[in-house]
Structures are given as structure tokens and as C-alpha cells.
């Protein structure tokens, strides 16, 4: 069974699926936030508009916080509500509630914040180029062998930049908080990825005033991509505070422009790579990487993004002598956070662009050069982790064959001699580590619960949310399959912290890979206990045993170790692998790149649901096309964006033909998939542009303006 | 101001602020939450409805625009034969991810199927160009609409 229709699809099509803004409770009022609207400064005074009746509004600031004003997850450095200093334009100062949503917004738009201005750093280049802005701990991977550089070796150097990227989930952030004074309880419903993070945040801000906090997601979660990993903590905290103060249910749903202005984004990066290549052997002998991320105003998730970034920065290559240094830098932009790929897309863009550059210097086809240097079974990453298969080479060979790479390349060379418009073909390969980095899963120790009812229905209790990636379906499939039970009798419950144990956050391509496999092990254990009969028969013949709950906790493999100081050991227990070919056409009159075709070959182990898996690849690819070509924040507009008018995501007519193939699908293990399709396309597009024009551009997005300037500079 | 209109086949008379957004009237006053708001500025198509049979973004319209008109929302379209055909096709291909955009896509593709229906990828792309989907990469959406067009042509409806 590796195909099943998504269990929630029809309700999402006919409009009956409830997203957060579709919930309403008796007596519910609307909440919203008031944020700074300046980049850096000290708040002096807040002036409320005089033409409103202030007593109608429920207003909370940091002084109303009964517990701690610091968001507990992930890095403890960000306040829920600003106290004195403002570090970024979208920093929230007040929570405000009123029964009338329109009146509330009018009121908030007229609030004036007086402040004294401080110098602000909002330009990503200024931030990333200045080592003075260093923020938090640096990471190094030191696998230097002290090689002396042979004079014949070819030196290649490049500095690669990537911009902010907005998650642009179609459903904006939203939370409902319901405080019950009699029970001293707080119920939170929201659109989120990590219910237990939200629970911890609400417990922190409410302190001892609330005895019990329960968090449940909305039925539908309208996209997340990492953007609903840590930001929901803040609005959940503020909604809880407003509900506590007003004693009414409070709903906060952000407008698109505010969502874009204040929420987390993908980290801008600057990655500098220097390599030395042996021209006779065509092998990379030595590589030095300086990987930097613009963390934004607070660290929050950045240290973990940095860790994943450096562990993907050296690429899928075997290099003898490697030194990687990873650093975070501070700026006055919203704290950057999780976004599909989590530091890897930046790393892969840099290394895959760089490999193309080396190949060009050696006058080799990137395919031939990659083939020589790829990781293979028995080779070692700079972390000393041993590679156990040749799946990356298999991906590369398949994608070369599927795309007819060689023939196209020759054909385009001829076309380009005869035409002003240019055609190009580009290549990229990469890996993506599944689950939390290093010892993360060991620390998390995810727990899952299954319940078998009297009528042999199986209910799955986990807190991994279905934000569109299909968890409701795939997790149920994994359990049903393992128990040979009908899928119709197996279902995942709405994630709720009072019913489901902490199965960990819905991040890091871990839902199927960690939580699904844990459920599978549990289901297989149950199956063993059935003494050969089917579950339905067993339940019928032993009715006194049911309903019954089963639990399982993740037990780490003791042979898997990782040293957090030296970054040596097993960065990730299992890697997914991918190779891609991109075909573009460069329109010489408009300086516009058209992506025409895109081929993916991936090893994700066993795809649980082939239809869902294809959708993940296509969706990830297209987000990456936007990253490669159009998506960025104009400096002067930071804090003044509207929405999709000035942040342009791919539309229906931008979409190329996307081909994909999964290989090594007979593996028993289902590995991570959610993120990898986002990692490699930007580099493949950039390399195709190089193939088309002979020009290297080391920064995305490849907008017509950027291409125009680069061409002008070269002339 | 009093406005009169036909919504999903039912007559409605409402006494509202003429500048109240049509989207809010549909979602809040008439309790039809299938129509979604994502951008609120006419860019994404999540709030698409049919106004006198034409797809429009209800976040940009006000109460006055509905006066004397006929409105159809996803709740109604989903029950029509062509709506059901589309739902089957989207469902079969596992096209739906988060689903937030899909009520809008259903309306836009319903309008295409009803008024043209040629199984042409280029035409479908154009018909859906007012709708943003951030999850799916559109590929399966095109596939589903093509499938619906083919079934309609083959008379399988
Ligand atoms: S909400 Fe109306 S077009 Fe986006
Ligand atoms: S399915 Fe999520 S936006 Fe389209």
C-alpha cells in the first residue's frame, strides 16, 4: 500500500475543513498586536488615540505578564512583549482586544509610539560582511590534515549570498485562547507545528496564575514550512494574556502584511568557500568554508539552524582536508527562524555553485567533476561520519539519464551560437540529514500513543501536526500497514497536549522518519502479541482487553554518537540523497530566466505514500524556484511590505515541467523528505544560467536587475 | 443600507454598511467560512467567489457590489456536478496539501470547466493564474483539472 488518498482532502476542497479563523466561541472577542514600526530605539511613550473610548479595549503590555516575559523556546532571549528597547520593526509592544475587529484595527493604527532612535542594521550585506556583528557561539568542524598546498593545485574562491525568504503560508498566523477562571485553565487552539512549544510558552508567560494549559491545533493548518515552528509561541502567549485579562475567549489572526513584517523568515547567508584542486587527479584536496547567517534581532532558533547549515556546507563530496567555521551575525530585522531546509538551502546553493566554478576552471563538465569527487560507500564526511552506500552516485547517474543531459548540452551549445536568447542546463546534488541534528533526538525522546478501541478502531495520538504535508494520512498508513489493518479503521487524532504524549515538534523532516517509524515499531510489537490472528479477530475474541492504550518512547541507537563541541561523529543517522537537472532559457531582451524543465531523482528510502511524496517534491521545488528567481526583501521596504504585491511567489504560469523519480524504494526505512526538495533547485538554476551564458552569478535571486548589472559590470 | 442578492440559490436581504467587505459578509454575517482570506488585497485568490457567474476576489468587493447580483460560494459549487467532478479529480491525484487555497482553486477551475473545458495545459494555467498556492507547486492542480476536462469531454459525467 504505498498510495492512499489523503484523508482530509475532501473537507479541504468543499470548504468544510475548519482553519483557525473559522472557529468561534461564545463571547469571543478579537485580539491583535501593536508593534514598533521602527527598526531600533528606546520606547519613550505610548499615546493612545483620544477619539476612542479606552475603557472598551483590553490592553496588555509587559507589565501585565504574571509569569516570565521571555519566550522559553528555543533560545531564551526574546521577550513576548517589548519592555524598553526595540530591536526590530515588527517587535510587539502591546496586545489589544475588542469585540469589533474593524474598530480594533482602526484603534491600533492610530496608536503612536514615541521613541528615541538608535542606529539600525537592516541590510543583509552590511550585516553579513561585518564580522563585528557576531552573535552567540561559533561552530567549527576541523578536519585539517596540515596538507601543504602543492603549487600545481588550482585555487578556487567564491563568496555566495542568499536572501531572506518569506514562508508565505497561505493561512496567516493565528491563535485562540480561552481562559477559564473557575478551573484555572487555559485552552489554546492554533495554527502551529509544535503544540508542546506553545504549551511551554503559555505556561511561561502565565506563570502560576494558570494551573493547566491545554494546546490543540485547528483542524486545518494552512501551510507552515517552518514559519509556524517558533513564532506561534509569541502570539499564543499574548492571546493567553488577553484572555486572562478579559476573561473572554480571544482570537488573534494576523493580516497578511503584518504577518510578513513581523514573523520569522529564512536566514540570509554569506558563504565563502576556498578550495584547492589537484588538476591531474581532478580531486578536491582542501576546502575552507566560512558559513555565516544573519540571525536577525534575537537568536531564537538560529543556533540550531547554524548547526544544520555547517553540517550540510561541505556538500556530498569527499575532500581530504576540510575546515568549516559557522557564525551568526546580528541585525535589526525580525529574528530569522525555521524554513524548510533549515540552513541547508543556503549551504547547498554555495557548495553546488562552487563545484561548478571549479569544474569550469578545470575545463570539465560539472557532471564529470562531480562523479570523481562524490561521497561513496566507505568514504568519510569531515565530521568523520562514514558513508554506507553509493546512493548519491545512483541519483546522479539516473538524473543524467532521465534528462538526456549530454545530448541537451550539445544541442544548447549549438543553439546558443545562433541565437540571442540562450539555453542552459545545470546540475546540483545534495544530501539532507533526517531528524534533529546530532544528539537532538536522544534528548527529545519522542513518545507516541496508540489506542485500540473495542470495535478494533485504532487511534493515533501524537502532536505532529498536519500542515499540508500529509501526516494525518501517512502516519495512519504506517500503523495500518504494520498491523495489516484497514486504513479506514485507523486514524490520527487532532493533536492535543492533554491526550497525546510529546512526540516532538513537526520539523526537521522527522514526522515520518522518527515519529512514523516509532509508531511502526509499536504497531509491529502489537502485531506480535496477537498470536497470529488479525487485530479485528483478536479484539473480538478478547473483548475484555479493550479499549487499550499502547505507548512507546524513542530509544536512541547507542552506537550513534555526536560531539557537540567538535562537531565530530554522526551528524544525522540517516541521509536522504538527491540529484537534479534544470533546463532554462534566458531571454536576452528582458533579462528574464525561464525555468523550462526540472528533473529530480531522490533516495528517501521507502515512500509511504507516493502521491503525497510527489507533491512534496513539486511543492519544495517551486518554493525553491521562487528563492532562485524572484523572492527577496527590498532593503528600503523592510517593515513596509504589503503582501504578494511586493513579495512575488511563483504563480501558475511560472511552473516548468517537473519530473521526478524515487530510487532505492525497496528499503524498509522511510527517510526524511519534506525539506530536501527545497535544498538544491536554486543551485541548479544558477548553474544552468552559467551554462547558458558563461556567467557566474553568486547571489540569488537571479532577478533581471541583478543579471543586467552583472552583465554591465563584466563589459 | 439594504442590499438584496441571491447567494447559493437563496434570497438574502441584509442591512449593512455599504462599504463592508463582501468577504466579511460571506464569512461572518452569512456564516459561510469555506471562502478564505489570505492576502486581503486581491492577489491570492483564496477568497474567490462567483459573482453573476464570474470569478472575483471577494476581499476587494464591498456590500454595494453584491446588490441585485447572484453569488455562489464554494459551499454551493462543491455540490454541483462539475464541482463534484473536480473534487474527485483533485482527490484522486492527491493534489491537496494544506488546502487553504483550494476553495479558491475549486471556484476558478469550476468556472473554466463550465465555460471552456478544453483539456489544454496552457489555458488551464491562464485560468488559474489569479490563484496562489504555496504548497503544491501547482503541478498536481494542473493534472487534476486536465483530468476533469478529459472526463467531461469523454462524457463520463
Ligand atoms: S484574500 Fe482576496 S485575493 Fe487574497
Ligand atoms: S495547498 Fe497549501 S496553499 Fe495550496
PDB file of N, CA and C in Angstrom, chain A residues 260-302:
ATOM      1  N   UNK A 260       3.849  39.273   7.241  1.00  0.00           N
ATOM      2  CA  UNK A 260       5.126  39.360   6.525  1.00  0.00           C
ATOM      3  C   UNK A 260       6.115  40.235   7.288  1.00  0.00           C
ATOM      4  N   UNK A 261       5.609  41.287   7.903  1.00  0.00           N
ATOM      5  CA  UNK A 261       6.524  42.215   8.578  1.00  0.00           C
ATOM      6  C   UNK A 261       7.110  41.623   9.858  1.00  0.00           C
ATOM      7  N   UNK A 262       6.296  40.926  10.645  1.00  0.00           N
ATOM      8  CA  UNK A 262       6.791  40.594  11.988  1.00  0.00           C
ATOM      9  C   UNK A 262       7.263  39.154  12.165  1.00  0.00           C
ATOM     10  N   UNK A 263       6.934  38.257  11.275  1.00  0.00           N
ATOM     11  CA  UNK A 263       7.250  36.856  11.571  1.00  0.00           C
ATOM     12  C   UNK A 263       8.635  36.446  11.055  1.00  0.00           C
ATOM     13  N   UNK A 264       9.045  35.251  11.451  1.00  0.00           N
ATOM     14  CA  UNK A 264      10.374  34.739  11.108  1.00  0.00           C
ATOM     15  C   UNK A 264      10.482  34.432   9.615  1.00  0.00           C
ATOM     16  N   UNK A 265      11.708  34.461   9.115  1.00  0.00           N
ATOM     17  CA  UNK A 265      11.975  34.153   7.696  1.00  0.00           C
ATOM     18  C   UNK A 265      13.215  33.280   7.576  1.00  0.00           C
ATOM     19  N   UNK A 266      13.516  32.913   6.335  1.00  0.00           N
ATOM     20  CA  UNK A 266      14.763  32.185   6.125  1.00  0.00           C
ATOM     21  C   UNK A 266      15.953  33.125   6.306  1.00  0.00           C
ATOM     22  N   UNK A 267      17.007  32.607   6.944  1.00  0.00           N
ATOM     23  CA  UNK A 267      18.194  33.423   7.200  1.00  0.00           C
ATOM     24  C   UNK A 267      18.922  33.816   5.918  1.00  0.00           C
ATOM     25  N   UNK A 268      19.207  35.093   5.719  1.00  0.00           N
ATOM     26  CA  UNK A 268      20.147  35.455   4.652  1.00  0.00           C
ATOM     27  C   UNK A 268      21.517  34.848   4.996  1.00  0.00           C
ATOM     28  N   UNK A 269      22.272  34.509   3.971  1.00  0.00           N
ATOM     29  CA  UNK A 269      23.560  33.870   4.248  1.00  0.00           C
ATOM     30  C   UNK A 269      24.670  34.450   3.391  1.00  0.00           C
ATOM     31  N   UNK A 270      25.873  34.299   3.896  1.00  0.00           N
ATOM     32  CA  UNK A 270      27.080  34.596   3.139  1.00  0.00           C
ATOM     33  C   UNK A 270      27.987  33.409   3.383  1.00  0.00           C
ATOM     34  N   UNK A 271      28.321  32.708   2.332  1.00  0.00           N
ATOM     35  CA  UNK A 271      29.172  31.530   2.481  1.00  0.00           C
ATOM     36  C   UNK A 271      30.387  31.728   1.590  1.00  0.00           C
ATOM     37  N   UNK A 272      31.541  31.723   2.224  1.00  0.00           N
ATOM     38  CA  UNK A 272      32.775  31.894   1.459  1.00  0.00           C
ATOM     39  C   UNK A 272      33.473  30.545   1.407  1.00  0.00           C
ATOM     40  N   UNK A 273      33.832  30.145   0.212  1.00  0.00           N
ATOM     41  CA  UNK A 273      34.471  28.835   0.067  1.00  0.00           C
ATOM     42  C   UNK A 273      35.779  29.003  -0.688  1.00  0.00           C
ATOM     43  N   UNK A 274      36.816  28.348  -0.181  1.00  0.00           N
ATOM     44  CA  UNK A 274      38.079  28.310  -0.897  1.00  0.00           C
ATOM     45  C   UNK A 274      38.477  26.852  -1.029  1.00  0.00           C
ATOM     46  N   UNK A 275      38.826  26.468  -2.245  1.00  0.00           N
ATOM     47  CA  UNK A 275      39.237  25.068  -2.433  1.00  0.00           C
ATOM     48  C   UNK A 275      40.539  25.017  -3.213  1.00  0.00           C
ATOM     49  N   UNK A 276      41.225  23.905  -3.030  1.00  0.00           N
ATOM     50  CA  UNK A 276      42.398  23.599  -3.841  1.00  0.00           C
ATOM     51  C   UNK A 276      42.167  22.251  -4.494  1.00  0.00           C
ATOM     52  N   UNK A 277      42.320  22.216  -5.794  1.00  0.00           N
ATOM     53  CA  UNK A 277      42.007  21.009  -6.547  1.00  0.00           C
ATOM     54  C   UNK A 277      43.224  20.524  -7.305  1.00  0.00           C
ATOM     55  N   UNK A 278      43.434  19.252  -7.222  1.00  0.00           N
ATOM     56  CA  UNK A 278      44.544  18.631  -7.941  1.00  0.00           C
ATOM     57  C   UNK A 278      44.157  18.473  -9.412  1.00  0.00           C
ATOM     58  N   UNK A 279      44.829  19.192 -10.311  1.00  0.00           N
ATOM     59  CA  UNK A 279      44.370  19.208 -11.700  1.00  0.00           C
ATOM     60  C   UNK A 279      44.618  17.888 -12.430  1.00  0.00           C
ATOM     61  N   UNK A 280      45.570  17.107 -11.950  1.00  0.00           N
ATOM     62  CA  UNK A 280      45.840  15.828 -12.613  1.00  0.00           C
ATOM     63  C   UNK A 280      44.785  14.802 -12.218  1.00  0.00           C
ATOM     64  N   UNK A 281      44.575  14.672 -10.902  1.00  0.00           N
ATOM     65  CA  UNK A 281      43.591  13.694 -10.416  1.00  0.00           C
ATOM     66  C   UNK A 281      42.156  14.212 -10.515  1.00  0.00           C
ATOM     67  N   UNK A 282      42.034  15.529 -10.614  1.00  0.00           N
ATOM     68  CA  UNK A 282      40.721  16.203 -10.592  1.00  0.00           C
ATOM     69  C   UNK A 282      40.005  15.982  -9.260  1.00  0.00           C
ATOM     70  N   UNK A 283      40.764  15.936  -8.208  1.00  0.00           N
ATOM     71  CA  UNK A 283      40.167  15.742  -6.877  1.00  0.00           C
ATOM     72  C   UNK A 283      40.339  16.998  -6.037  1.00  0.00           C
ATOM     73  N   UNK A 284      39.323  17.234  -5.206  1.00  0.00           N
ATOM     74  CA  UNK A 284      39.409  18.392  -4.306  1.00  0.00           C
ATOM     75  C   UNK A 284      40.245  17.960  -3.105  1.00  0.00           C
ATOM     76  N   UNK A 285      41.341  18.680  -2.875  1.00  0.00           N
ATOM     77  CA  UNK A 285      42.260  18.274  -1.816  1.00  0.00           C
ATOM     78  C   UNK A 285      41.956  18.996  -0.509  1.00  0.00           C
ATOM     79  N   UNK A 286      41.555  20.240  -0.654  1.00  0.00           N
ATOM     80  CA  UNK A 286      41.451  21.059   0.552  1.00  0.00           C
ATOM     81  C   UNK A 286      40.294  22.033   0.396  1.00  0.00           C
ATOM     82  N   UNK A 287      39.551  22.198   1.479  1.00  0.00           N
ATOM     83  CA  UNK A 287      38.376  23.092   1.398  1.00  0.00           C
ATOM     84  C   UNK A 287      38.225  23.864   2.705  1.00  0.00           C
ATOM     85  N   UNK A 288      38.032  25.174   2.578  1.00  0.00           N
ATOM     86  CA  UNK A 288      37.804  26.008   3.760  1.00  0.00           C
ATOM     87  C   UNK A 288      36.491  26.755   3.548  1.00  0.00           C
ATOM     88  N   UNK A 289      35.620  26.661   4.539  1.00  0.00           N
ATOM     89  CA  UNK A 289      34.291  27.270   4.399  1.00  0.00           C
ATOM     90  C   UNK A 289      34.030  28.226   5.559  1.00  0.00           C
ATOM     91  N   UNK A 290      33.581  29.406   5.202  1.00  0.00           N
ATOM     92  CA  UNK A 290      33.148  30.363   6.221  1.00  0.00           C
ATOM     93  C   UNK A 290      31.648  30.572   6.000  1.00  0.00           C
ATOM     94  N   UNK A 291      30.856  29.994   6.877  1.00  0.00           N
ATOM     95  CA  UNK A 291      29.396  29.971   6.704  1.00  0.00           C
ATOM     96  C   UNK A 291      28.772  30.953   7.698  1.00  0.00           C
ATOM     97  N   UNK A 292      28.100  31.963   7.185  1.00  0.00           N
ATOM     98  CA  UNK A 292      27.505  32.969   8.081  1.00  0.00           C
ATOM     99  C   UNK A 292      26.017  33.146   7.814  1.00  0.00           C
ATOM    100  N   UNK A 293      25.282  33.303   8.888  1.00  0.00           N
ATOM    101  CA  UNK A 293      23.852  33.572   8.777  1.00  0.00           C
ATOM    102  C   UNK A 293      23.514  34.867   9.495  1.00  0.00           C
ATOM    103  N   UNK A 294      22.608  35.623   8.907  1.00  0.00           N
ATOM    104  CA  UNK A 294      22.047  36.808   9.559  1.00  0.00           C
ATOM    105  C   UNK A 294      20.899  36.309  10.444  1.00  0.00           C
ATOM    106  N   UNK A 295      21.135  36.349  11.762  1.00  0.00           N
ATOM    107  CA  UNK A 295      20.153  35.761  12.684  1.00  0.00           C
ATOM    108  C   UNK A 295      18.955  36.670  12.895  1.00  0.00           C
ATOM    109  N   UNK A 296      19.133  37.969  12.637  1.00  0.00           N
ATOM    110  CA  UNK A 296      18.078  38.915  12.973  1.00  0.00           C
ATOM    111  C   UNK A 296      18.314  39.462  14.373  1.00  0.00           C
ATOM    112  N   UNK A 297      17.249  39.958  14.990  1.00  0.00           N
ATOM    113  CA  UNK A 297      17.391  40.702  16.227  1.00  0.00           C
ATOM    114  C   UNK A 297      17.566  39.825  17.471  1.00  0.00           C
ATOM    115  N   UNK A 298      17.077  38.626  17.421  1.00  0.00           N
ATOM    116  CA  UNK A 298      17.245  37.703  18.552  1.00  0.00           C
ATOM    117  C   UNK A 298      17.743  36.375  18.016  1.00  0.00           C
ATOM    118  N   UNK A 299      18.360  35.604  18.897  1.00  0.00           N
ATOM    119  CA  UNK A 299      18.913  34.328  18.405  1.00  0.00           C
ATOM    120  C   UNK A 299      17.847  33.280  18.143  1.00  0.00           C
ATOM    121  N   UNK A 300      16.886  33.187  19.019  1.00  0.00           N
ATOM    122  CA  UNK A 300      15.815  32.165  18.931  1.00  0.00           C
ATOM    123  C   UNK A 300      16.344  30.848  18.360  1.00  0.00           C
ATOM    124  N   UNK A 301      15.900  30.479  17.138  1.00  0.00           N
ATOM    125  CA  UNK A 301      16.278  29.177  16.579  1.00  0.00           C
ATOM    126  C   UNK A 301      17.635  29.184  15.868  1.00  0.00           C
ATOM    127  N   UNK A 302      18.240  30.350  15.722  1.00  0.00           N
ATOM    128  CA  UNK A 302      19.404  30.434  14.843  1.00  0.00           C
ATOM    129  C   UNK A 302      20.552  29.478  15.183  1.00  0.00           C
TER     130      UNK A 302
END
